[in-house]
mmCIF file of C-alpha atoms and ligand atoms in Angstrom:
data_model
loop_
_atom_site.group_PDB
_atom_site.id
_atom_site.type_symbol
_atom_site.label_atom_id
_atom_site.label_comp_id
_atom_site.label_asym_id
_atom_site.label_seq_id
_atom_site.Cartn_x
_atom_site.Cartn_y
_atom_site.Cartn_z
ATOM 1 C CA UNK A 1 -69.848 -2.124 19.674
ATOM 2 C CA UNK A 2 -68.126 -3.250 16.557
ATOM 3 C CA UNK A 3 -65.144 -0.835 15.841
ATOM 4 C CA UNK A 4 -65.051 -2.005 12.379
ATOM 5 C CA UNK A 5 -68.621 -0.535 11.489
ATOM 6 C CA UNK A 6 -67.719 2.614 13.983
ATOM 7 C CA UNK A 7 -65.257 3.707 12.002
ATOM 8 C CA UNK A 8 -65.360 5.933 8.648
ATOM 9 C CA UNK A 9 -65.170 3.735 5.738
ATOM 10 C CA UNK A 10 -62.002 5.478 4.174
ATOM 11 C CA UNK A 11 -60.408 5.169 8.044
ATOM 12 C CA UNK A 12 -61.127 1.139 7.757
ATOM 13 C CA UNK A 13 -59.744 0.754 3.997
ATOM 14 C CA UNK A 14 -56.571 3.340 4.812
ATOM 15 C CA UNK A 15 -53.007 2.409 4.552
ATOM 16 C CA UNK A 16 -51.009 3.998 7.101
ATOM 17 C CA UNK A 17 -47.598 5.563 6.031
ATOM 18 C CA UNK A 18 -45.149 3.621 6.635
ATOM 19 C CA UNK A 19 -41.870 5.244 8.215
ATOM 20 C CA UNK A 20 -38.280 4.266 7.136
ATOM 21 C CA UNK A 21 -38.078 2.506 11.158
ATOM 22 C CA UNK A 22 -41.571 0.325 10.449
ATOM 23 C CA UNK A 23 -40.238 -0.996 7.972
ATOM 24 C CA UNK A 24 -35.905 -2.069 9.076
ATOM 25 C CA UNK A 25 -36.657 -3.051 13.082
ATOM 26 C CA UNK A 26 -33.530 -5.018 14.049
ATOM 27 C CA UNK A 27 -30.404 -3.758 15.285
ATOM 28 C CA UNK A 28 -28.108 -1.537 12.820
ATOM 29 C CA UNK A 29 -25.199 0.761 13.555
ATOM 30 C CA UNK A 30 -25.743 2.868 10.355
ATOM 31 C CA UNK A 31 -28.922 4.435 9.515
ATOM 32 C CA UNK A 32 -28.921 5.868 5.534
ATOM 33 C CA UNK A 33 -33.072 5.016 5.216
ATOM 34 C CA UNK A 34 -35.011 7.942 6.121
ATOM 35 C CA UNK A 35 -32.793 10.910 4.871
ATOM 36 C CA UNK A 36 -31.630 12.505 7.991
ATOM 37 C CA UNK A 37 -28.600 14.745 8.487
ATOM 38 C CA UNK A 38 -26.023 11.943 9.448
ATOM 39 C CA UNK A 39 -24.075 14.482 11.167
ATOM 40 C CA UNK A 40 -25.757 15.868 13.862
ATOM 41 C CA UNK A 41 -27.821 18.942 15.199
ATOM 42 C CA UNK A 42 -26.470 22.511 15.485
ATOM 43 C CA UNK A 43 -25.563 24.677 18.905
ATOM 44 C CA UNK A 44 -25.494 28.158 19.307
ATOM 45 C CA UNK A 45 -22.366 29.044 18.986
ATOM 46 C CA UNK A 46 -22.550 31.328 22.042
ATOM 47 C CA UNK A 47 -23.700 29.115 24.482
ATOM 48 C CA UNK A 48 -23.236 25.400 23.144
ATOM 49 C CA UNK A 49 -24.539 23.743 26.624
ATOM 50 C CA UNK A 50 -27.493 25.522 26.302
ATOM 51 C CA UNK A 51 -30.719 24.435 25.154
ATOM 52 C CA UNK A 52 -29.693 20.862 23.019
ATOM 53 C CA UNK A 53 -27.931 18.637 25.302
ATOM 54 C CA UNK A 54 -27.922 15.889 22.652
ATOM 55 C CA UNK A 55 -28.591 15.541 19.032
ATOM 56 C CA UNK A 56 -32.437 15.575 17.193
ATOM 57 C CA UNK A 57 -31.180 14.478 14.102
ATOM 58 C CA UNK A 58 -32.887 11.084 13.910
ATOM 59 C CA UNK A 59 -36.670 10.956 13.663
ATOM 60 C CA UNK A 60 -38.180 9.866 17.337
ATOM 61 C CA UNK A 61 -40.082 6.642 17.515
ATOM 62 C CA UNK A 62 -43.078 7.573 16.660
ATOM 63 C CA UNK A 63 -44.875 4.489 18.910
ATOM 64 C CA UNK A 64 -42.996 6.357 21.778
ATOM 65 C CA UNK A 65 -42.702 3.309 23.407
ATOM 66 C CA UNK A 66 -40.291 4.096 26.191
ATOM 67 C CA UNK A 67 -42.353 7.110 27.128
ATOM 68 C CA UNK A 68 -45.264 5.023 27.210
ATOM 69 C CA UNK A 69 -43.518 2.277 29.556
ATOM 70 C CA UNK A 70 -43.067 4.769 31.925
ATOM 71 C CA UNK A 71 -46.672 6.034 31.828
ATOM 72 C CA UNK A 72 -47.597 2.318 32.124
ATOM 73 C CA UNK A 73 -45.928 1.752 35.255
ATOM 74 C CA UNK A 74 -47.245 4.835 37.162
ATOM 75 C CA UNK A 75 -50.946 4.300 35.390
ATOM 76 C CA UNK A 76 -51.386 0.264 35.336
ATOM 77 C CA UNK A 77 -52.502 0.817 31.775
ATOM 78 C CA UNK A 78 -50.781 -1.487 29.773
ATOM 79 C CA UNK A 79 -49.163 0.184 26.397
ATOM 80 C CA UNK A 80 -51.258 -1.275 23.402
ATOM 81 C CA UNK A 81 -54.123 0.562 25.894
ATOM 82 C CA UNK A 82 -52.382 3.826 25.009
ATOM 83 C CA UNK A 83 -52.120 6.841 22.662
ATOM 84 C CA UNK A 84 -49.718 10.007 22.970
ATOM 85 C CA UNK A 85 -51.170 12.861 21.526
ATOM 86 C CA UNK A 86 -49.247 16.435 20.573
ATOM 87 C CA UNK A 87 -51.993 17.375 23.930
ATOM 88 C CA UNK A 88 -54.868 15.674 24.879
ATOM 89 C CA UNK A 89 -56.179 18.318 21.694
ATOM 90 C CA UNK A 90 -54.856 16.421 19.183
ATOM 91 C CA UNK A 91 -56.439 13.084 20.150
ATOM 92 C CA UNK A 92 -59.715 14.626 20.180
ATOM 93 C CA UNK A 93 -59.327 15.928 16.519
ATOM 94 C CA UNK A 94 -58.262 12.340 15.687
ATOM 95 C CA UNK A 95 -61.516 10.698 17.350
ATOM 96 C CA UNK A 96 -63.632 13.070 15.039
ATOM 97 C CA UNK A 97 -61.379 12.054 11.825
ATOM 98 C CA UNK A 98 -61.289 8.398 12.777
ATOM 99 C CA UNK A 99 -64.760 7.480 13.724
ATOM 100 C CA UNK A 100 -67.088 10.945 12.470
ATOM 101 C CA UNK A 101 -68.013 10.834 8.465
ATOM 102 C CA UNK A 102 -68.152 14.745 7.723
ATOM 103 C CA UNK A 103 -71.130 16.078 6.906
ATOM 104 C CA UNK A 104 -73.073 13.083 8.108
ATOM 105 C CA UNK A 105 -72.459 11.511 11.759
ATOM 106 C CA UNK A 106 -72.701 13.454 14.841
ATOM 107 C CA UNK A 107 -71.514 13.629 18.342
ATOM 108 C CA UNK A 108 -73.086 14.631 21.758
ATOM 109 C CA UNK A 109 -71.723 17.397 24.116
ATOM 110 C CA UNK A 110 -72.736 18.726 27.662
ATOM 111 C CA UNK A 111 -72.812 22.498 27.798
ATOM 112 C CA UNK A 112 -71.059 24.382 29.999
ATOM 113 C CA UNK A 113 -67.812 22.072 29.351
ATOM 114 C CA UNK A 114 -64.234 22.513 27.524
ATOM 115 C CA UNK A 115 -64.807 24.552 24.467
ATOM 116 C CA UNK A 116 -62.221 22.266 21.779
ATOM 117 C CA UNK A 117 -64.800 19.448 21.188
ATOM 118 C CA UNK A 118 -67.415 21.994 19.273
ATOM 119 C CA UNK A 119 -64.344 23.697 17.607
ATOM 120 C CA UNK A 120 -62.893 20.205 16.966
ATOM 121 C CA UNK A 121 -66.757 19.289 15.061
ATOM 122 C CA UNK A 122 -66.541 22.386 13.648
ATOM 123 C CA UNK A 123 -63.364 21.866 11.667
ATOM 124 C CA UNK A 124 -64.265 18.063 10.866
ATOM 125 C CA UNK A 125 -67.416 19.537 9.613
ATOM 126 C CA UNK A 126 -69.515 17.026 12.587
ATOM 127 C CA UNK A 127 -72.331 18.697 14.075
ATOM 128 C CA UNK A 128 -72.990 18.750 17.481
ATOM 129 C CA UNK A 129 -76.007 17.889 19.721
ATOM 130 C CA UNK A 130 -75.774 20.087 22.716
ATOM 131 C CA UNK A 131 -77.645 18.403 25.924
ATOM 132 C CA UNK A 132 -77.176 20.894 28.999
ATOM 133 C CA UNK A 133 -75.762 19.578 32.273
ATOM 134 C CA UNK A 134 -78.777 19.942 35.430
ATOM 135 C CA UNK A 135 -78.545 22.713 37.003
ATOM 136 C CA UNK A 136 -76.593 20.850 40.052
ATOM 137 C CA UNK A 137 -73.591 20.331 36.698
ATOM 138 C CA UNK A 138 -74.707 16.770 36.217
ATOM 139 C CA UNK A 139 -76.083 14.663 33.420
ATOM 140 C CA UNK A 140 -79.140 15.118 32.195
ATOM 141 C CA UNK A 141 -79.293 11.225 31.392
ATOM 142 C CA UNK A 142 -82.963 11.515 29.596
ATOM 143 C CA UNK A 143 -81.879 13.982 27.555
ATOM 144 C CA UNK A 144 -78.985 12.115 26.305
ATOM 145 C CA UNK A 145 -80.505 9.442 24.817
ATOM 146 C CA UNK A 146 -83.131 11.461 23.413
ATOM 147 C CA UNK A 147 -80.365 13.122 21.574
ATOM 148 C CA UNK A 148 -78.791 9.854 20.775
ATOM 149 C CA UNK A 149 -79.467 8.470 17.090
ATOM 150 C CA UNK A 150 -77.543 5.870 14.620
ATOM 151 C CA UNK A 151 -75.217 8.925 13.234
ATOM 152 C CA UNK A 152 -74.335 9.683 17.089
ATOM 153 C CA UNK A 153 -69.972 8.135 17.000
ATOM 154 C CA UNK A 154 -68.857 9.987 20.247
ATOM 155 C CA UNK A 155 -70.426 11.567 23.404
ATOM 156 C CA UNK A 156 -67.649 14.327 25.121
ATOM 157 C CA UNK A 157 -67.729 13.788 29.512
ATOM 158 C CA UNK A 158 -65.536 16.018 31.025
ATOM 159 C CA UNK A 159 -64.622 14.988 34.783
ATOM 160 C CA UNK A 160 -64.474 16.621 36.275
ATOM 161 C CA UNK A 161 -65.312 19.451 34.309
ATOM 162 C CA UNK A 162 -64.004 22.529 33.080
ATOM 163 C CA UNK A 163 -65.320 25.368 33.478
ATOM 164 C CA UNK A 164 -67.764 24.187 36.251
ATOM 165 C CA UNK A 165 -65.381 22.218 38.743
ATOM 166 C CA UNK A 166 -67.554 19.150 39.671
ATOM 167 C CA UNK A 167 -66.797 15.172 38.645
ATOM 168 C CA UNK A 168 -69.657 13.799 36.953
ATOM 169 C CA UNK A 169 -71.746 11.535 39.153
ATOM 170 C CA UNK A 170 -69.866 8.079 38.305
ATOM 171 C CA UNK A 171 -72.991 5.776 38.423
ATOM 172 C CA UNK A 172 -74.313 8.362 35.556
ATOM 173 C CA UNK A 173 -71.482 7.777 33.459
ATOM 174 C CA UNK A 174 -71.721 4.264 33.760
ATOM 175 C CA UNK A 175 -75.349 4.507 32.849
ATOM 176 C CA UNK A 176 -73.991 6.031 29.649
ATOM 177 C CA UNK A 177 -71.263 3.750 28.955
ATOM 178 C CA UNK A 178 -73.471 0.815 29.644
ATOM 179 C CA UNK A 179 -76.345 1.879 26.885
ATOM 180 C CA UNK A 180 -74.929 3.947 24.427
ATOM 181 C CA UNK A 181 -73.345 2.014 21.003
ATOM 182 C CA UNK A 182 -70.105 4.786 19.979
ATOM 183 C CA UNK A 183 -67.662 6.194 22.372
ATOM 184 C CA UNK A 184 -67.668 7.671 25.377
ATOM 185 C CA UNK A 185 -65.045 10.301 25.974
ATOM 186 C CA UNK A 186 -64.198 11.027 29.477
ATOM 187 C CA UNK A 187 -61.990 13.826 29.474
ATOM 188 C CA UNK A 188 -60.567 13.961 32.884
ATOM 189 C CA UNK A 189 -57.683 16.597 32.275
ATOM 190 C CA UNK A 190 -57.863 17.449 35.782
ATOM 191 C CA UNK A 191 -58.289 13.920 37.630
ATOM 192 C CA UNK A 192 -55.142 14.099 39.910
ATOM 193 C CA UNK A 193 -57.057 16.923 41.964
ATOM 194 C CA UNK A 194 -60.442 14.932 41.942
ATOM 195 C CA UNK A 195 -61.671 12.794 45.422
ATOM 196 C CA UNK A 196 -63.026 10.695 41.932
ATOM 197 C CA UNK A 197 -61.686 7.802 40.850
ATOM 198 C CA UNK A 198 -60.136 7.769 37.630
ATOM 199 C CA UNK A 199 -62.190 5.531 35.016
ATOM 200 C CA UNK A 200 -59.051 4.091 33.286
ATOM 201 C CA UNK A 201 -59.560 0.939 35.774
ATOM 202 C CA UNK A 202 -62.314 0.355 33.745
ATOM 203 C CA UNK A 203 -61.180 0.098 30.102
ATOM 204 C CA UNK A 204 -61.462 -3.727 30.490
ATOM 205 C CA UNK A 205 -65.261 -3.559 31.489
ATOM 206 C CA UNK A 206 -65.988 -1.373 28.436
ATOM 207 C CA UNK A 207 -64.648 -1.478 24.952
ATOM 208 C CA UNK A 208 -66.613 1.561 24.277
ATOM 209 C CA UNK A 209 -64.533 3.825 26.592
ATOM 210 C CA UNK A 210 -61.736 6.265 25.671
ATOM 211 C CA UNK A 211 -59.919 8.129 28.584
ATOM 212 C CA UNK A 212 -58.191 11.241 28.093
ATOM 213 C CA UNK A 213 -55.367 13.028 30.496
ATOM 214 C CA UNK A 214 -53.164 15.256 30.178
ATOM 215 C CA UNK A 215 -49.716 16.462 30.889
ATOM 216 C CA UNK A 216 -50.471 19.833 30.790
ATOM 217 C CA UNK A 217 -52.039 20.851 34.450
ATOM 218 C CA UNK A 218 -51.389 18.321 37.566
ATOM 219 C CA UNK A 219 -47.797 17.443 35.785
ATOM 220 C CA UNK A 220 -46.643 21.143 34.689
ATOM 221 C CA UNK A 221 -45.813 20.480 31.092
ATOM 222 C CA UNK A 222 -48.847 22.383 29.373
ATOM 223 C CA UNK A 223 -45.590 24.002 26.902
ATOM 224 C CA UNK A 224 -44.753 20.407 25.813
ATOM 225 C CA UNK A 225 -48.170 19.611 24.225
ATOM 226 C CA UNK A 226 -48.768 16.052 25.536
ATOM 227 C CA UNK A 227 -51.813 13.927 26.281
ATOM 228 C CA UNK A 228 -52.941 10.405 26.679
ATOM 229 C CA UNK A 229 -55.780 8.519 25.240
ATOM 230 C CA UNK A 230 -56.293 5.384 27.143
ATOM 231 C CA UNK A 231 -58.796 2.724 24.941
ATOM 232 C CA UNK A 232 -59.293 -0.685 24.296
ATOM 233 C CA UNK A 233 -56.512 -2.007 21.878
ATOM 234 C CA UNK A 234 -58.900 -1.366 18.678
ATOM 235 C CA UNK A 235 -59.277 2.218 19.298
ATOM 236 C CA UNK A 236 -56.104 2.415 19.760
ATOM 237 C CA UNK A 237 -55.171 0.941 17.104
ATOM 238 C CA UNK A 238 -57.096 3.008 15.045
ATOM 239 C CA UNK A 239 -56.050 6.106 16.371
ATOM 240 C CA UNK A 240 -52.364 4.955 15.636
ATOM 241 C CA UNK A 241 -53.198 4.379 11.947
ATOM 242 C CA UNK A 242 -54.682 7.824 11.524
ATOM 243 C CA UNK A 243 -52.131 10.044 13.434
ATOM 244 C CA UNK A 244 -48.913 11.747 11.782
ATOM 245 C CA UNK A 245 -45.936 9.525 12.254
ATOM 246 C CA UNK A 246 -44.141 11.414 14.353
ATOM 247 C CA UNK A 247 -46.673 13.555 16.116
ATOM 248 C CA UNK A 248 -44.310 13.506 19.796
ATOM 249 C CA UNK A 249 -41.251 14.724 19.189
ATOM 250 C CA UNK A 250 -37.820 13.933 20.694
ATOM 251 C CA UNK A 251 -37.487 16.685 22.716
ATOM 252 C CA UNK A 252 -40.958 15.890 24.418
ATOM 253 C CA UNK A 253 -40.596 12.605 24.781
ATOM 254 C CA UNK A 254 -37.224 13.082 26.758
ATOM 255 C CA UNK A 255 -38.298 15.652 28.886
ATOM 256 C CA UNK A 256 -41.441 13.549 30.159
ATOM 257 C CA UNK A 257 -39.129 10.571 30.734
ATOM 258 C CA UNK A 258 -37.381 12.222 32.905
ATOM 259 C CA UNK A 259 -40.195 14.252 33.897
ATOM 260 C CA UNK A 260 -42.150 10.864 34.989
ATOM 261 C CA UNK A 261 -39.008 10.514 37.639
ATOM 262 C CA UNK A 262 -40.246 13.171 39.595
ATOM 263 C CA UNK A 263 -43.863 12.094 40.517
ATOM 264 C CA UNK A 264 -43.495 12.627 44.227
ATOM 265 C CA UNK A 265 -42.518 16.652 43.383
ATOM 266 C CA UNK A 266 -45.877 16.510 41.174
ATOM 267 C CA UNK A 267 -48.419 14.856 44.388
ATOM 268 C CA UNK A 268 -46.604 16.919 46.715
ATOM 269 C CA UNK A 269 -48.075 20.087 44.036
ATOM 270 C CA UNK A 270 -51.280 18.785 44.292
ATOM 271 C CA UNK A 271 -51.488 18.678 47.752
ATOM 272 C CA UNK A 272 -50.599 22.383 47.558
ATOM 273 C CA UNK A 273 -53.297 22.791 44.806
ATOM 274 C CA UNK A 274 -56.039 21.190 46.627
ATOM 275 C CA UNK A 275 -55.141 22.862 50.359
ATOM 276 C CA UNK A 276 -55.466 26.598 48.452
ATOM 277 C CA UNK A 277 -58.355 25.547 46.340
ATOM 278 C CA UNK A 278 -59.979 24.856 49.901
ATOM 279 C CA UNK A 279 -58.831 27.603 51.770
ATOM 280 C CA UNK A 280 -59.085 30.337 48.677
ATOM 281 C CA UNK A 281 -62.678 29.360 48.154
ATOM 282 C CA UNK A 282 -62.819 29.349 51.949
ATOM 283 C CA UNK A 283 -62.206 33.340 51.837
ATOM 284 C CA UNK A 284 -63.828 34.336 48.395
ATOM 285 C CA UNK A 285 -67.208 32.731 50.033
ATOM 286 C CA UNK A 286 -66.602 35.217 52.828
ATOM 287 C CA UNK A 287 -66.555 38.396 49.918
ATOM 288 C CA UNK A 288 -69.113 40.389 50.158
ATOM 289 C CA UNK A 289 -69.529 40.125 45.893
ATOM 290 C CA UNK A 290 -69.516 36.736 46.335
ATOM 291 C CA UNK A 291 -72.733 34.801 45.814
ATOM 292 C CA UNK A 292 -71.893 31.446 45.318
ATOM 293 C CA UNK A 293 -68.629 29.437 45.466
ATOM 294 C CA UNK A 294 -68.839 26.400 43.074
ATOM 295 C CA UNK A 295 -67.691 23.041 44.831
ATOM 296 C CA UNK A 296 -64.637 22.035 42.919
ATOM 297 C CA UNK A 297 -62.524 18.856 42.511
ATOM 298 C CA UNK A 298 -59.898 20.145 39.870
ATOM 299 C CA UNK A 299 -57.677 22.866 40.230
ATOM 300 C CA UNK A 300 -59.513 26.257 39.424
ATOM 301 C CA UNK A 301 -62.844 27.206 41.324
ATOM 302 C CA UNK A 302 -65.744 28.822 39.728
ATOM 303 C CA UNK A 303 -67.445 31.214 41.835
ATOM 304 C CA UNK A 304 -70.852 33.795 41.038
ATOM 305 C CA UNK A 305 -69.770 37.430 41.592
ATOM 306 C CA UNK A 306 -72.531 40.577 41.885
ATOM 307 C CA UNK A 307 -70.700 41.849 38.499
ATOM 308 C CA UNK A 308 -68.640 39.627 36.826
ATOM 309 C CA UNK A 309 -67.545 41.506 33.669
ATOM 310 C CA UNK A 310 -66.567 44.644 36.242
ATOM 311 C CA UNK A 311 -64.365 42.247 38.316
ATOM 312 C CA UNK A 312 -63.075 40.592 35.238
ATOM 313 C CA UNK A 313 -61.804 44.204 34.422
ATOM 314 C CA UNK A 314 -60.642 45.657 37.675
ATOM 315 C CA UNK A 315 -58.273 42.779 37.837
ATOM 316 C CA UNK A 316 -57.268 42.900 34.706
ATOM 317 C CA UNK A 317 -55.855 46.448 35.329
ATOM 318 C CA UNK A 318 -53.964 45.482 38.638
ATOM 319 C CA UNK A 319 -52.122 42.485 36.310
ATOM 320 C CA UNK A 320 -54.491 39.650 37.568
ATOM 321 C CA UNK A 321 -55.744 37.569 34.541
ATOM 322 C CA UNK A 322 -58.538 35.114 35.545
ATOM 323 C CA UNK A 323 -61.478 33.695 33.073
ATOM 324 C CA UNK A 324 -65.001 35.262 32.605
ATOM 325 C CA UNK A 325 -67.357 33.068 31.901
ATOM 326 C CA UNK A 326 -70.543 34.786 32.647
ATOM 327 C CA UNK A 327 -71.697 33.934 28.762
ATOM 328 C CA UNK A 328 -71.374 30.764 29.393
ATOM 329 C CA UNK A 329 -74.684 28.235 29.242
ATOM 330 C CA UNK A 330 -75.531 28.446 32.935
ATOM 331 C CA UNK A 331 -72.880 29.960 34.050
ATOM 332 C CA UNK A 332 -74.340 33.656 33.889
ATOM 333 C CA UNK A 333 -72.232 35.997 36.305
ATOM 334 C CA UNK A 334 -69.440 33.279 37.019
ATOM 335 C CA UNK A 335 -65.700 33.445 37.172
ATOM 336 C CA UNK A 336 -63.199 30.847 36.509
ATOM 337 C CA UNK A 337 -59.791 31.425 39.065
ATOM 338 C CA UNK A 338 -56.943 29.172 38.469
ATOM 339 C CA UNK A 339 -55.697 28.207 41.779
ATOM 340 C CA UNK A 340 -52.372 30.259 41.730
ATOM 341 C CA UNK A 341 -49.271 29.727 44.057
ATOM 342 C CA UNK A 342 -49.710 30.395 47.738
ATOM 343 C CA UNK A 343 -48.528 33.989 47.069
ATOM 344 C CA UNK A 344 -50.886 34.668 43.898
ATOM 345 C CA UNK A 345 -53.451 33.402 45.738
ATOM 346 C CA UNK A 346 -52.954 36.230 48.328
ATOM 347 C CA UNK A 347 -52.785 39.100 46.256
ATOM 348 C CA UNK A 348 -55.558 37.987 44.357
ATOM 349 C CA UNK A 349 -58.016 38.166 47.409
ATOM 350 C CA UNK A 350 -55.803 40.858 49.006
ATOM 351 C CA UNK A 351 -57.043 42.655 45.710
ATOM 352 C CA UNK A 352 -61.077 41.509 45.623
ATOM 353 C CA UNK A 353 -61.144 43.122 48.813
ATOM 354 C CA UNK A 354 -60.221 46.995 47.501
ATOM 355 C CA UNK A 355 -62.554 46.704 44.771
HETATM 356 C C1 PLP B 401 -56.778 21.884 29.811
HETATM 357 C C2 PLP B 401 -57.675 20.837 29.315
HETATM 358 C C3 PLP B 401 -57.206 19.830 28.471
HETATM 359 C C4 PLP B 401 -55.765 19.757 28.089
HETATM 360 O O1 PLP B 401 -55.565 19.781 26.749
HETATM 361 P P1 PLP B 401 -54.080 19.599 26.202
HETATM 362 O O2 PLP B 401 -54.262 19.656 24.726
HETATM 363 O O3 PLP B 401 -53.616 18.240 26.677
HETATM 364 O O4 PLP B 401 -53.242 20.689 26.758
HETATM 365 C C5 PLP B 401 -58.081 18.849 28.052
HETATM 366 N N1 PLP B 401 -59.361 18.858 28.450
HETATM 367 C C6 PLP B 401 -59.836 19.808 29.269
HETATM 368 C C7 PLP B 401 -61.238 19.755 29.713
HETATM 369 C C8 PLP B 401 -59.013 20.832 29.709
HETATM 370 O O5 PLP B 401 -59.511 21.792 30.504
#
């Protein structure tokens, strides 16, 4: 794969923007370059220890590299390996811009899975070759490469994946990374609840590979908006080049610092997680509505219900929000339930049962 030809010709002749901080990089004490207020940020006047604890007057680094240490020591991904992204969203809008010539190239997606990458095509104006998972949720490998042609840039693997619950057989996706010329995307947003191993071990064996996580489920900072892209350094590079300048902002990148401190209270949530996704599917199997309880390594559960839109709405009138996805390519009567505190969890089958 040769990243120069992968990418769209105006990508490859772009000048990034260069901030006022590319451009001065030693030490200084006063900073009259990028036309910030020298002064400071307001407070409420109410309740001054409230909400800003410091100043956001300066612009944040936008190569975020002390977040990105962090990251590095907790994911052995070294940092020229890694994007931040305003959520894993926003690097999946800047793999269509980078590497997908509007109107032109095209990129390969595996119905039922996470709804952004056709909306993502759609607004870059890529079209999208749908192949269908099997009916057991895994790739239908034949049909891939069938779909496969010289305009194909990126094929979208989500594992495990959302809305169906199951990690991708990983021979399979090495059978894809192996033989296929663009990028493969392995979205694994919910990895930390997975018995899978994480592919970002990998990113050595295969230049072709982009990894995305996220912060926004296992580590309880969906509000934040911020995911990683992990890539060999000329992805990388190129997805640095075509991003805003200062796409994570301050207040983001301090409160995952300090965020990253805490990884013991995040496994010891995931333990939770996975115990209730067990036991909950456990006692919706045993529901009489219940047909079928999807095997599930992230942390929701996808389950086939006699009536799914009639569910959908009972709960919806005792408060209970969950996701119907009965229109969904193969997915016709199914649920998606978010595994819930131990509590939520309760009334939500405490509630099943009177309807
Ligand atoms: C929730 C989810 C994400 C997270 O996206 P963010 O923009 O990082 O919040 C990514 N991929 C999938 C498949 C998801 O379900």
């Amino acid at each position: 794969m040769d990243i120069n030809k992968l990418q769209r010709e105006n990508i490859r002749n772009l000048r990034p923007y260069s901030t006022a901080r590319d451009e001065y990089k030693g030490q200084a004490s006063i900073f009259l370059d990028a036309n910030e207020n020298s002064y400071g940020s307001p407070r409420s006047p109410r309740s001054p220890e409230t909400a800003l604890t410091k100043d956001y007057n300066r612009y944040p680094d936008p190569l975020q590299l002390d977040l990105k240490e962090a990251i590095s020591k907790i994911k052995g991904v070294p940092i020229e390996n890694t994007f931040l992204g305003n959520g894993s969203d926003e690097a999946i809008d800047l793999l269509f811009r980078a590497f997908c010539e509007p109107g032109q190239d095209n990129v390969v997606i595996l119905p039922p899975t996470y709804g952004m990458y056709e909306v993502s095509a759609g607004i870059n104006n890529v079209a999208i070759r749908k192949v269908n998972l099997l009916p057991s949720f895994q790739l239908d490998l034949d049909g891939i490469a069938e779909a496969i042609d010289e305009h194909t840039k990126l094929i979208f693997i989500c594992s495990p994946n959302n809305p169906t619950g199951n990690s991708i057989v990983r021979t399979d996706i090495e059978t894809v990374l192996a033989n296929f010329n663009g990028l493969v995307v392995i979205d694994e947003a919910y990895i930390n609840y997975a018995k899978q191993r994480t592919f970002i071990k990998e990113l050595t064996e295969y230049p072709n590979l982009v990894v995305l996580q996220t912060f926004s489920k296992a580590w309880g900072l969906a509000a934040l908006r911020l995911g990683m892209a992990f890539a060999s350094r000329p992805v990388i590079d190129v997805l640095n080049k075509v991003k805003p300048p200062y796409n994570i902002n301050q207040a983001t990148q301090d409160i995952a610092l300090d965020a990253l401190k805490n990884i013991e209270q995040v496994n010891e949530w995931i333990k939770v997680t996975v115990a209730e996704r067990e036991s909950l599917g456990n006692a919706l199997a045993a529901l009489p509505m219940v047909k079928k309880v999807y095997p599930s390594d992230a942390n929701f559960i996808l389950i086939e219900v006699d009536d799914a839109l009639n569910t959908y709405n009972s709960l919806v009138e005792h408060g209970i929000i969950i996701r119907d996805r009965s229109k969904v390519t193969l997915c016709e009567g199914c649920l998606r339930i978010t595994i819930g505190t131990v509590e939520e969890n309760k009334i939500l089958l405490e509630t099943l049962k009177t309807l």
